Amino acid sequence: MVLTPDELALFDYGLSLEENPRSACVAAMKFIQDRRGWVDDEAMAWLAKKLDMNLSDLESVATFYSLVFRKPVGKHVILMCDSVSCWIMGCESVGDHLRRRLGIDLGQTTPDRRFTWLTIPCLGACDMAPAMMVDEILCGPLTPELIDKILDACEEADSS
Amino acid sequence: MTAETPLTAGIQANGDVLSLNRYEDMGGYQAFRTALREMTPSEVIETVKASGLRGRGGAGFPTGMKWSFVPKRNGDTGRRYLVANGDEMEPGTFKDRLLIEGNPHQLIEGVLLAAYAMEADFGYVFIRWAYRDSFLRLRHAAAEARAAGYIGEDIFGSGFNLEFHVHVSAGRYMCGEETALLTSLQGGRANPRSKPPFPPVAGLYGKPTIIQNIETLCNVPHIVRNGAEWYRNLGLTEESGTKLYGVSGKVNRPGIYELPMGTPIREIIEQHAGGMKDGLRLRGFLPGGASTPFLLDEHLDLPMDFNHIANAGSRLGTGTMIILDDSTCPVGMLANMEHFYAQESCGWCTPCREGLPWVEKTLTAIEKGEGQEDDLGILEDHCKLLGPGYTFCALAPGAADPLASALRFFREDFEAHITGRGCPWGSGGRY
């Protein structure tokens, strides 16, 4: 079972607003991702049938968009801007701090599956560079101290 | 007298969203009501044409003229689309986020007016995933507007219908290219389409479609309400209106500033953005996002508008400047930018898919001190072969333009990396 009955009702309502099933495919993958953290093979097969798409066609869309996750991610996803304004303002050195603190490199997930660290192109927050998004919340200008504060808050939220 | 700032007048300093009631108190939706009651769609197009409004997404195409390319209805009842492009992923650009988050009703009214003018019955706003707050606020505003009767069927008994939908994307710079955006809306990989046919004739699902940047649409309610002449007089040069200018990099007050079109660059950087930080020196700047060629300090007294910047050899683009200071390595900066373009190429056409990674690798090698003597020649060749006419869309030319200008203006820095076998700034070029 990919979706619960309640989720399925909401999914079908969303689908009914789209012009045709295929147009909904990005939103449909995000629907699953928002609830499961990522889109697994079973969900892809179910979606392809539901949207009347060839599975490899759906896969080609999934792998095109950088924010559709086809691999498991940690509980908290950190998207660090690596574009030019943030680079000028020192995203590499705050990235070094994050690397030390989490003990992982870009693109990796901590062994306890708590954090995944990815880059993202320009977040449109160049006035608060260097910037990052943690669980859809925009943070900046980043300093090592601010990064520690954000990660501490994530860990506190997990343990409470 | 303080200059008028129509686009940002409703945006509150504390970051809160402007509600429907407050927007209406400021005269919001009056332009739309007036247009429905007193103007034909052609009259709205003529007003926008006369205002001199040019697209704020980068290309600067005259907005009213674009709308006039849509065939007249003449009894055709097929669907037509107005699409607001809120993909804003050009590095260094952060103006549309401010407009959507601060005053979403202004955007909705712009969509309504543009849709009325082109006789569209369906409006989309395409928003990038990272603009989470923009999406939530716009969705709420759309529900308010629907409840108040601005969106739906037979709006205020006029016979005009508009369905309105907010689409959240899932990343990729390519989605900002207007035909790729349409393919993305249809549930495909965001590859660009061959033109002609152009979207006003055959766009979304093959139907007449206008794609317009967020800032462009936000101008429209003010033009319809105050008239074309008022709008033309806002600009300091022969170009019209106000512009959201941005400054990022090592300045004291990076941010977005709404100023008359044609405000001198020096005034924007020194007065509004507070000048350079910590005694740093400005070496150059990208005037309108990462795809616009560098300008130098000798250009600081130019008016910041489409024609003056084009005449100086660059582009106004999105009007959001990125400053290169003397503590920042220009080779590292280019390596960073070309990494972005190589990553974001959709892979559809060969020069872009194969050429950009080569450019990125060459620049990264130079930055690391592993550059070869003929590398600058290789880069120059790419600037030509990734230029207009060789690629399917504007992504690769937008990557090549700033590189070509950097090779010209900062050549001694590239050479110093190669001969000195390393980066004089020690930035290392890891990205």
Coordinates of C-alpha atoms in Angstrom, one line a residue:
Chain A
M1 CA 0.0 0.0 0.0
V2 CA 1.7 3.2 -1.2
L3 CA -0.9 5.6 0.3
T4 CA -3.3 5.3 3.2
P5 CA -7.0 5.7 2.3
D6 CA -7.0 9.3 3.7
E7 CA -3.9 10.2 1.8
L8 CA -5.4 8.7 -1.3
A9 CA -8.5 10.8 -1.1
L10 CA -6.3 14.0 -0.9
F11 CA -4.1 12.7 -3.7
D12 CA -7.1 12.1 -6.0
Y13 CA -8.6 15.5 -5.2
G14 CA -5.2 17.1 -6.2
L15 CA -5.2 15.1 -9.3
S16 CA -8.7 16.2 -10.2
L17 CA -7.5 19.8 -10.3
E18 CA -4.8 19.1 -12.9
E19 CA -5.5 19.4 -16.7
N20 CA -4.5 15.8 -17.2
P21 CA -2.8 13.0 -15.1
R22 CA 0.6 13.5 -16.7
S23 CA 0.7 17.2 -15.8
A24 CA 0.4 16.2 -12.2
C25 CA 3.5 13.9 -12.2
V26 CA 5.9 16.3 -10.4
A27 CA 3.3 17.3 -7.8
A28 CA 2.4 13.6 -7.4
M29 CA 6.0 12.6 -6.7
K30 CA 6.3 15.5 -4.3
F31 CA 3.1 14.4 -2.6
I32 CA 4.7 11.0 -1.8
Q33 CA 8.0 12.6 -0.8
D34 CA 6.4 15.0 1.6
R35 CA 4.9 12.1 3.4
R36 CA 7.7 9.4 3.1
G37 CA 10.8 11.5 2.8
W38 CA 11.6 10.1 -0.7
V39 CA 10.0 8.3 -3.6
D40 CA 10.8 4.5 -3.6
D41 CA 10.5 2.0 -6.5
E42 CA 7.1 0.8 -5.3
A43 CA 5.7 4.3 -5.2
M44 CA 7.1 5.0 -8.7
A45 CA 5.4 1.9 -10.1
W46 CA 2.2 2.8 -8.5
L47 CA 2.4 6.4 -9.7
A48 CA 3.2 5.4 -13.3
K49 CA 0.0 3.3 -13.4
K50 CA -2.1 6.0 -11.7
L51 CA -0.9 8.7 -14.0
D52 CA -1.0 6.5 -17.1
M53 CA 2.7 7.0 -17.8
N54 CA 5.4 4.6 -18.9
L55 CA 7.6 3.9 -15.8
S56 CA 10.8 4.8 -17.6
D57 CA 9.2 8.1 -18.7
L58 CA 8.2 8.9 -15.2
E59 CA 11.7 7.9 -14.0
S60 CA 13.2 10.3 -16.6
V61 CA 11.1 13.1 -15.1
A62 CA 12.0 12.1 -11.6
T63 CA 15.8 12.1 -12.2
F64 CA 15.6 15.4 -14.1
Y65 CA 14.4 17.5 -11.2
S66 CA 17.0 17.9 -8.5
L67 CA 14.4 18.1 -5.6
V68 CA 12.7 14.7 -6.3
F69 CA 14.6 12.3 -4.1
R70 CA 14.9 8.7 -5.5
K71 CA 17.2 7.7 -2.6
P72 CA 16.4 7.9 1.1
V73 CA 17.4 11.1 2.9
G74 CA 17.8 12.0 6.5
K75 CA 15.2 13.4 8.8
H76 CA 16.5 16.9 8.2
V77 CA 17.5 18.0 4.7
I78 CA 20.1 20.8 4.5
L79 CA 20.2 22.6 1.2
M80 CA 23.2 24.9 1.1
C81 CA 23.4 27.5 -1.6
D82 CA 26.6 27.2 -3.6
S83 CA 25.9 29.9 -6.2
V84 CA 28.0 32.9 -6.9
S85 CA 26.8 35.5 -4.4
C86 CA 27.0 32.9 -1.5
W87 CA 30.4 31.8 -2.8
I88 CA 31.7 35.4 -2.7
M89 CA 30.3 35.7 0.9
G90 CA 32.1 32.5 2.0
C91 CA 29.8 29.5 1.6
E92 CA 32.9 27.3 1.3
S93 CA 34.2 28.1 4.8
V94 CA 30.8 27.7 6.4
G95 CA 30.4 24.5 4.5
D96 CA 33.7 23.4 6.0
H97 CA 32.2 23.9 9.4
L98 CA 29.1 21.9 8.5
R99 CA 31.4 19.1 7.2
R100 CA 33.3 19.0 10.5
R101 CA 30.2 19.2 12.6
L102 CA 28.2 16.5 10.8
G103 CA 31.2 14.3 9.8
I104 CA 29.9 13.9 6.3
D105 CA 30.6 15.3 2.9
L106 CA 28.3 17.0 0.4
G107 CA 25.6 14.6 -0.9
Q108 CA 25.9 12.3 2.1
T109 CA 23.6 11.4 5.0
T110 CA 24.8 11.0 8.6
P111 CA 25.0 7.3 9.8
D112 CA 22.1 8.0 12.3
R113 CA 20.0 9.1 9.3
R114 CA 19.4 12.4 10.9
F115 CA 20.9 14.9 8.4
T116 CA 21.4 14.9 4.6
W117 CA 23.6 17.7 3.2
L118 CA 23.0 18.8 -0.4
T119 CA 23.7 21.9 -2.4
I120 CA 21.1 24.0 -4.1
P121 CA 21.5 26.7 -6.8
C122 CA 20.9 30.3 -5.7
L123 CA 18.1 30.4 -3.1
G124 CA 17.2 34.0 -4.0
A125 CA 18.4 35.1 -0.6
C126 CA 21.6 36.9 -1.8
D127 CA 20.9 39.7 0.7
M128 CA 21.4 37.1 3.5
A129 CA 24.4 35.2 1.9
P130 CA 25.7 32.7 2.7
A131 CA 22.3 31.1 3.0
M132 CA 20.8 27.6 3.4
M133 CA 17.4 25.9 3.8
V134 CA 16.9 23.4 6.5
D135 CA 13.5 21.6 6.3
E136 CA 12.1 24.3 4.1
I137 CA 13.2 27.1 6.5
L138 CA 15.5 29.7 5.0
C139 CA 18.6 30.6 7.2
G140 CA 21.3 33.2 6.8
P141 CA 23.7 35.0 6.8
L142 CA 25.4 31.8 8.0
T143 CA 28.3 31.8 10.5
P144 CA 29.7 28.8 12.2
E145 CA 27.8 29.9 15.4
L146 CA 24.5 30.1 13.5
I147 CA 25.0 26.7 12.0
D148 CA 25.7 25.2 15.4
K149 CA 22.5 26.9 16.7
I150 CA 20.4 25.5 13.9
L151 CA 21.7 22.0 14.2
D152 CA 21.3 22.1 18.0
A153 CA 17.7 23.1 17.5
C154 CA 17.1 20.2 15.1
E155 CA 18.7 17.7 17.5
E156 CA 16.7 19.1 20.4
A157 CA 13.4 18.8 18.4
D158 CA 14.3 15.2 17.6
S159 CA 14.9 14.2 21.2
S160 CA 11.9 15.9 22.7
Chain B
M1 CA 9.9 64.9 -3.2
T2 CA 10.5 61.3 -2.6
A3 CA 10.4 59.2 -5.7
E4 CA 7.4 56.9 -6.2
T5 CA 7.8 53.2 -5.4
P6 CA 4.5 51.6 -6.7
L7 CA 5.8 48.0 -6.7
T8 CA 7.0 48.0 -3.1
A9 CA 4.7 50.5 -1.5
G10 CA 2.5 47.7 -0.1
I11 CA 5.5 45.7 1.2
Q12 CA 5.8 45.9 4.9
A13 CA 9.2 46.3 6.6
N14 CA 8.4 43.6 9.2
G15 CA 8.1 41.0 6.4
D16 CA 4.3 40.4 7.0
V17 CA 2.2 39.7 4.0
L18 CA -0.3 42.4 2.8
S19 CA -3.9 41.1 3.3
L20 CA -6.6 41.5 0.8
N21 CA -8.3 44.2 2.9
R22 CA -5.2 46.3 3.2
Y23 CA -4.4 45.8 -0.5
E24 CA -7.9 47.0 -1.4
D25 CA -7.6 50.0 1.0
M26 CA -4.5 51.0 -0.9
G27 CA -6.5 51.0 -4.1
G28 CA -5.8 47.4 -5.0
Y29 CA -8.0 45.7 -7.6
Q30 CA -9.4 49.1 -8.7
A31 CA -7.5 48.8 -12.0
F32 CA -9.0 45.3 -12.6
R33 CA -12.5 46.5 -11.8
T34 CA -12.1 49.5 -14.1
A35 CA -10.7 47.4 -16.9
L36 CA -13.6 45.0 -16.6
R37 CA -16.2 47.8 -16.6
E38 CA -14.7 50.4 -19.0
M39 CA -12.0 48.9 -21.1
T40 CA -11.9 46.4 -23.9
P41 CA -9.0 43.8 -23.9
S42 CA -7.4 45.7 -26.8
E43 CA -7.5 49.0 -24.8
V44 CA -5.6 47.3 -22.0
I45 CA -3.0 46.1 -24.5
E46 CA -2.7 49.6 -26.0
T47 CA -2.3 51.2 -22.5
V48 CA 0.5 48.7 -21.7
K49 CA 2.1 49.3 -25.1
A50 CA 2.0 53.1 -24.6
S51 CA 3.5 52.8 -21.1
G52 CA 6.7 51.4 -22.6
L53 CA 6.8 48.5 -20.1
R54 CA 9.6 46.0 -21.0
G55 CA 9.9 42.5 -19.6
R56 CA 11.7 42.4 -16.2
G57 CA 12.8 38.7 -16.5
G58 CA 15.9 39.6 -18.4
A59 CA 15.2 39.9 -22.1
G60 CA 13.4 43.3 -21.9
F61 CA 10.9 42.5 -24.6
P62 CA 8.1 45.1 -24.9
T63 CA 5.3 43.6 -22.9
G64 CA 2.3 45.2 -24.7
M65 CA 3.7 44.1 -28.0
K66 CA 4.1 40.5 -26.8
W67 CA 0.4 40.5 -25.8
S68 CA -0.6 41.8 -29.2
F69 CA 0.9 38.7 -30.8
V70 CA -2.0 36.6 -29.4
P71 CA -4.6 36.0 -32.1
K72 CA -7.9 37.7 -31.4
R73 CA -10.7 35.4 -30.2
N74 CA -13.2 36.0 -33.0
G75 CA -15.4 33.3 -31.7
D76 CA -12.7 30.8 -30.8
T77 CA -13.6 29.3 -27.5
G78 CA -10.5 27.2 -26.9
R79 CA -8.4 27.6 -23.8
R80 CA -5.7 30.3 -23.5
Y81 CA -3.1 30.7 -20.8
L82 CA -1.3 33.4 -18.9
V83 CA 1.7 32.0 -17.1
A84 CA 3.6 34.0 -14.5
N85 CA 7.2 32.9 -14.3
G86 CA 8.3 32.7 -10.7
D87 CA 11.1 30.3 -11.2
E88 CA 13.7 33.0 -10.3
M89 CA 16.9 30.8 -10.3
E90 CA 19.3 33.1 -12.0
P91 CA 22.2 33.3 -9.5
G92 CA 22.3 36.7 -7.7
T93 CA 18.6 37.4 -8.4
F94 CA 16.2 37.8 -5.5
K95 CA 13.6 40.4 -6.5
D96 CA 10.5 38.3 -7.3
R97 CA 10.6 36.5 -4.0
L98 CA 10.2 39.9 -2.3
L99 CA 7.2 40.8 -4.5
I100 CA 5.3 37.5 -4.0
E101 CA 6.0 37.2 -0.3
G102 CA 5.2 40.8 0.5
N103 CA 2.2 41.6 -1.7
P104 CA 0.8 38.5 -3.5
H105 CA -2.5 40.3 -4.4
Q106 CA -0.5 42.7 -6.6
L107 CA 0.7 39.7 -8.6
I108 CA -2.8 38.2 -8.8
E109 CA -4.2 41.5 -10.0
G110 CA -1.4 41.6 -12.6
V111 CA -2.3 38.1 -13.7
L112 CA -6.0 39.0 -14.0
L113 CA -5.3 42.1 -16.1
A114 CA -2.8 40.4 -18.4
A115 CA -5.3 37.5 -18.8
Y116 CA -8.1 39.9 -19.5
A117 CA -6.0 41.7 -22.2
M118 CA -5.1 38.5 -24.0
E119 CA -8.5 36.9 -23.4
A120 CA -7.1 34.0 -21.5
D121 CA -9.3 31.9 -19.3
F122 CA -6.5 30.1 -17.3
G123 CA -3.8 31.7 -15.2
Y124 CA -0.8 29.8 -13.8
V125 CA 1.9 31.0 -11.4
F126 CA 5.0 28.8 -11.7
I127 CA 7.0 28.9 -8.5
R128 CA 10.3 27.2 -7.7
W129 CA 10.1 24.8 -4.8
A130 CA 12.6 26.7 -2.7
Y131 CA 10.2 29.7 -2.5
R132 CA 8.1 27.9 0.1
D133 CA 6.8 31.1 1.8
S134 CA 6.0 32.6 -1.6
F135 CA 3.9 29.6 -2.4
L136 CA 2.0 29.5 0.9
R137 CA 1.3 33.2 0.9
L138 CA 0.2 33.2 -2.8
R139 CA -2.1 30.2 -2.3
H140 CA -3.7 31.9 0.7
A141 CA -4.1 35.2 -1.3
A142 CA -5.6 33.3 -4.2
A143 CA -8.2 31.8 -1.8
E144 CA -9.0 35.3 -0.5
A145 CA -9.3 36.7 -4.1
R146 CA -11.6 33.8 -5.1
A147 CA -13.8 34.3 -2.1
A148 CA -14.1 38.0 -2.9
G149 CA -15.1 37.3 -6.5
Y150 CA -11.9 38.3 -8.3
I151 CA -11.2 34.8 -9.5
G152 CA -13.7 32.4 -11.0
E153 CA -16.5 32.4 -13.5
D154 CA -18.3 35.5 -14.9
I155 CA -16.2 37.8 -12.7
F156 CA -18.5 40.7 -11.4
G157 CA -21.0 39.9 -14.2
S158 CA -18.5 40.8 -16.9
G159 CA -18.6 37.5 -18.7
F160 CA -14.8 37.2 -18.1
N161 CA -13.7 33.9 -16.5
L162 CA -10.4 33.0 -15.0
E163 CA -9.2 29.8 -13.4
F164 CA -6.1 30.3 -11.3
H165 CA -3.5 27.6 -10.4
V166 CA -0.2 27.8 -8.5
H167 CA 2.4 25.2 -9.7
V168 CA 5.3 24.3 -7.5
S169 CA 8.4 23.1 -9.4
A170 CA 11.0 20.7 -8.2
G171 CA 14.3 22.5 -9.1
R172 CA 16.3 23.1 -12.3
Y173 CA 17.3 26.5 -13.7
M174 CA 16.1 25.4 -17.1
C175 CA 12.5 25.9 -16.0
G176 CA 13.0 29.6 -16.2
E177 CA 13.4 29.4 -20.0
E178 CA 9.8 30.1 -21.2
T179 CA 9.3 27.1 -23.5
A180 CA 11.0 24.7 -21.1
L181 CA 8.7 26.1 -18.4
L182 CA 5.7 25.1 -20.5
T183 CA 7.0 21.6 -21.0
S184 CA 7.7 21.3 -17.3
L185 CA 4.1 22.4 -16.6
Q186 CA 2.9 19.7 -18.9
G187 CA 4.7 17.1 -16.7
G188 CA 7.9 16.6 -18.8
R189 CA 11.6 17.2 -18.4
A190 CA 12.2 20.9 -18.8
N191 CA 13.8 20.9 -22.3
P192 CA 13.3 24.0 -24.4
R193 CA 11.1 23.9 -27.6
S194 CA 12.0 24.9 -31.0
K195 CA 10.7 28.4 -32.1
P196 CA 8.6 29.2 -34.1
P197 CA 5.9 28.6 -33.3
F198 CA 6.1 31.1 -30.5
P199 CA 4.1 30.7 -27.3
P200 CA 1.6 33.5 -28.0
V201 CA 0.4 31.4 -31.0
A202 CA 1.1 27.8 -29.7
G203 CA 2.3 27.5 -26.1
L204 CA 0.9 25.4 -23.2
Y205 CA -0.8 22.3 -24.6
G206 CA -0.4 24.0 -28.0
K207 CA -2.7 26.9 -27.1
P208 CA -2.0 30.6 -27.2
T209 CA 0.1 31.4 -24.1
I210 CA 1.8 34.4 -22.7
I211 CA 4.7 33.9 -20.2
Q212 CA 5.6 36.9 -18.1
N213 CA 8.0 37.5 -15.3
I214 CA 6.6 38.3 -11.8
E215 CA 8.0 41.8 -11.6
T216 CA 6.6 42.6 -15.1
L217 CA 3.1 41.5 -14.1
C218 CA 3.3 43.5 -10.8
N219 CA 3.7 46.7 -12.8
V220 CA 0.5 46.2 -14.8
P221 CA -2.1 47.2 -12.2
H222 CA -0.3 50.5 -11.6
I223 CA -0.1 51.2 -15.3
V224 CA -3.8 50.6 -15.8
R225 CA -4.7 52.6 -12.7
N226 CA -2.5 55.6 -13.2
G227 CA -2.1 55.7 -17.0
A228 CA 0.7 55.2 -19.5
E229 CA 2.0 58.7 -19.3
W230 CA 2.4 58.5 -15.5
Y231 CA 4.4 55.3 -15.9
R232 CA 6.6 56.7 -18.6
N233 CA 7.5 59.7 -16.4
L234 CA 8.7 57.5 -13.6
G235 CA 11.9 56.6 -15.5
L236 CA 14.9 59.0 -15.4
T237 CA 15.9 58.1 -19.0
E238 CA 13.8 57.4 -22.1
E239 CA 12.8 54.0 -20.4
S240 CA 9.7 53.7 -18.3
G241 CA 8.8 52.9 -14.7
T242 CA 10.6 51.9 -11.7
K243 CA 12.9 48.9 -11.4
L244 CA 13.7 46.5 -8.5
Y245 CA 17.5 46.8 -8.4
G246 CA 19.5 44.4 -6.4
V247 CA 23.0 44.4 -5.0
S248 CA 24.8 41.4 -3.6
G249 CA 28.4 40.6 -2.7
K250 CA 30.7 42.5 -0.3
V251 CA 28.7 45.7 0.1
N252 CA 27.4 47.2 3.4
R253 CA 23.7 46.8 2.7
P254 CA 23.0 44.0 0.2
G255 CA 19.4 44.1 -0.8
I256 CA 16.6 45.1 -3.2
Y257 CA 15.9 48.7 -3.9
E258 CA 13.0 50.1 -6.0
L259 CA 14.3 53.1 -7.9
P260 CA 13.4 55.0 -11.1
M261 CA 14.5 53.1 -14.2
G262 CA 17.8 54.6 -15.3
T263 CA 19.1 55.4 -11.8
P264 CA 22.9 55.7 -12.1
I265 CA 24.8 52.5 -11.1
R266 CA 27.0 54.4 -8.7
E267 CA 24.0 55.7 -6.8
I268 CA 22.6 52.2 -6.4
I269 CA 25.8 50.7 -5.1
E270 CA 27.2 53.6 -3.0
Q271 CA 24.1 55.3 -1.7
H272 CA 21.5 52.5 -1.4
A273 CA 23.7 49.5 -0.9
G274 CA 26.0 51.5 1.4
G275 CA 29.2 51.1 -0.7
M276 CA 31.9 48.5 -0.4
K277 CA 32.6 46.7 2.9
D278 CA 35.7 47.1 4.9
G279 CA 37.6 49.4 2.5
L280 CA 37.4 46.8 -0.3
R281 CA 37.7 48.0 -3.9
L282 CA 35.1 47.2 -6.6
R283 CA 36.8 45.5 -9.5
G284 CA 33.8 44.8 -11.6
F285 CA 30.2 43.7 -11.5
L286 CA 27.7 41.5 -13.2
P287 CA 24.8 44.0 -13.8
G288 CA 21.8 41.7 -14.0
G289 CA 22.5 38.2 -12.7
A290 CA 25.1 35.6 -13.4
S291 CA 24.5 35.4 -17.2
T292 CA 25.3 39.1 -17.9
P293 CA 28.8 40.2 -19.0
F294 CA 31.0 42.0 -16.5
L295 CA 31.2 45.8 -16.4
L296 CA 34.0 47.7 -14.7
D297 CA 34.3 50.7 -12.4
E298 CA 34.5 53.0 -15.4
H299 CA 30.9 52.1 -16.1
L300 CA 29.6 53.2 -12.7
D301 CA 28.2 56.5 -13.9
L302 CA 25.9 54.9 -16.5
P303 CA 22.2 54.9 -16.0
M304 CA 21.0 51.4 -15.2
D305 CA 18.5 50.7 -18.0
F306 CA 18.2 48.3 -20.9
N307 CA 19.8 50.5 -23.6
H308 CA 22.7 52.0 -21.7
I309 CA 23.8 48.7 -20.3
A310 CA 23.5 47.1 -23.7
N311 CA 25.5 49.9 -25.3
A312 CA 28.2 49.3 -22.7
G313 CA 28.4 45.6 -23.9
S314 CA 26.4 43.9 -21.2
R315 CA 22.7 43.3 -20.4
L316 CA 20.4 44.8 -17.8
G317 CA 19.1 41.2 -17.3
T318 CA 17.2 41.0 -14.0
G319 CA 18.8 44.3 -12.7
T320 CA 20.3 42.5 -9.7
M321 CA 24.1 43.2 -9.6
I322 CA 26.7 40.9 -8.2
I323 CA 29.9 42.8 -7.1
L324 CA 33.4 41.5 -7.6
D325 CA 35.7 43.0 -5.1
D326 CA 39.5 42.9 -4.8
S327 CA 39.5 40.2 -2.1
T328 CA 37.7 37.8 -4.4
C329 CA 39.4 35.7 -7.1
P330 CA 37.8 36.3 -10.5
V331 CA 38.9 32.9 -11.7
G332 CA 37.2 31.2 -8.7
M333 CA 34.1 33.3 -9.3
L334 CA 33.9 32.1 -12.9
A335 CA 34.6 28.5 -11.9
N336 CA 31.7 28.7 -9.5
M337 CA 29.4 30.2 -12.2
E338 CA 30.3 27.7 -14.8
H339 CA 29.8 24.9 -12.3
F340 CA 26.3 26.1 -12.0
Y341 CA 25.7 26.3 -15.8
A342 CA 27.2 22.8 -16.4
Q343 CA 25.1 21.3 -13.7
E344 CA 21.9 23.1 -14.8
S345 CA 22.2 22.4 -18.6
C346 CA 19.3 20.2 -19.5
G347 CA 21.5 18.1 -21.8
W348 CA 19.2 18.5 -24.8
C349 CA 21.8 20.0 -27.2
T350 CA 25.3 18.8 -27.5
P351 CA 27.4 22.0 -27.3
C352 CA 25.8 22.9 -24.0
R353 CA 25.8 19.4 -22.5
E354 CA 29.4 18.7 -23.5
G355 CA 30.9 22.2 -23.7
L356 CA 30.0 23.5 -20.3
P357 CA 31.5 20.7 -18.2
W358 CA 34.7 21.1 -20.3
V359 CA 34.7 24.9 -19.4
E360 CA 34.0 24.1 -15.8
K361 CA 36.9 21.5 -15.6
T362 CA 39.3 23.9 -17.3
L363 CA 38.5 26.8 -15.0
T364 CA 38.7 24.6 -11.9
A365 CA 42.1 23.3 -13.0
I366 CA 43.4 26.8 -13.5
E367 CA 42.0 27.8 -10.1
K368 CA 43.8 24.9 -8.5
G369 CA 47.1 25.8 -10.2
E370 CA 46.9 22.9 -12.7
G371 CA 46.2 25.2 -15.7
Q372 CA 48.0 24.6 -19.0
E373 CA 49.4 27.3 -21.3
D374 CA 46.7 26.7 -24.0
D375 CA 43.8 26.7 -21.5
L376 CA 42.8 30.3 -22.2
G377 CA 42.6 29.5 -25.9
I378 CA 40.3 26.6 -25.1
L379 CA 38.1 28.8 -23.0
E380 CA 38.0 31.5 -25.7
D381 CA 37.0 28.8 -28.3
H382 CA 34.2 27.7 -26.1
C383 CA 32.9 31.3 -25.7
K384 CA 32.4 31.4 -29.5
L385 CA 31.1 27.8 -29.9
L386 CA 28.6 28.2 -27.0
G387 CA 27.4 31.5 -28.3
P388 CA 24.1 32.5 -30.0
G389 CA 23.3 30.3 -33.1
Y390 CA 25.2 27.3 -31.9
T391 CA 22.9 26.1 -29.1
F392 CA 19.2 25.4 -28.8
C393 CA 18.4 28.0 -26.2
A394 CA 20.0 30.9 -24.3
L395 CA 21.5 28.9 -21.4
A396 CA 24.9 28.3 -22.9
P397 CA 25.3 31.8 -24.4
G398 CA 24.4 33.1 -21.0
A399 CA 27.2 31.0 -19.5
A400 CA 29.7 32.1 -22.2
D401 CA 29.0 35.9 -22.1
P402 CA 30.3 36.6 -18.6
L403 CA 33.3 34.2 -19.2
A404 CA 34.3 36.0 -22.4
S405 CA 34.1 39.4 -20.6
A406 CA 36.2 38.0 -17.7
L407 CA 38.9 36.7 -20.0
R408 CA 39.1 40.2 -21.5
F409 CA 38.9 42.3 -18.3
F410 CA 40.8 40.0 -15.9
R411 CA 43.2 38.3 -18.2
E412 CA 46.3 39.0 -16.1
D413 CA 44.6 37.1 -13.2
F414 CA 44.0 34.0 -15.3
E415 CA 47.6 34.1 -16.5
A416 CA 48.9 34.6 -13.0
H417 CA 47.1 31.4 -12.0
I418 CA 48.7 29.4 -14.8
T419 CA 52.2 30.8 -14.5
G420 CA 52.2 30.9 -10.7
R421 CA 50.6 27.4 -10.5
G422 CA 48.0 28.5 -8.0
C423 CA 45.5 31.0 -6.9
P424 CA 46.9 34.3 -5.6
W425 CA 43.8 34.6 -3.4
G426 CA 44.2 31.0 -2.1
S427 CA 40.5 30.3 -2.8
G428 CA 41.2 26.8 -4.3
G429 CA 38.1 26.5 -6.3
R430 CA 36.5 23.5 -4.7
Y431 CA 33.0 24.2 -6.0

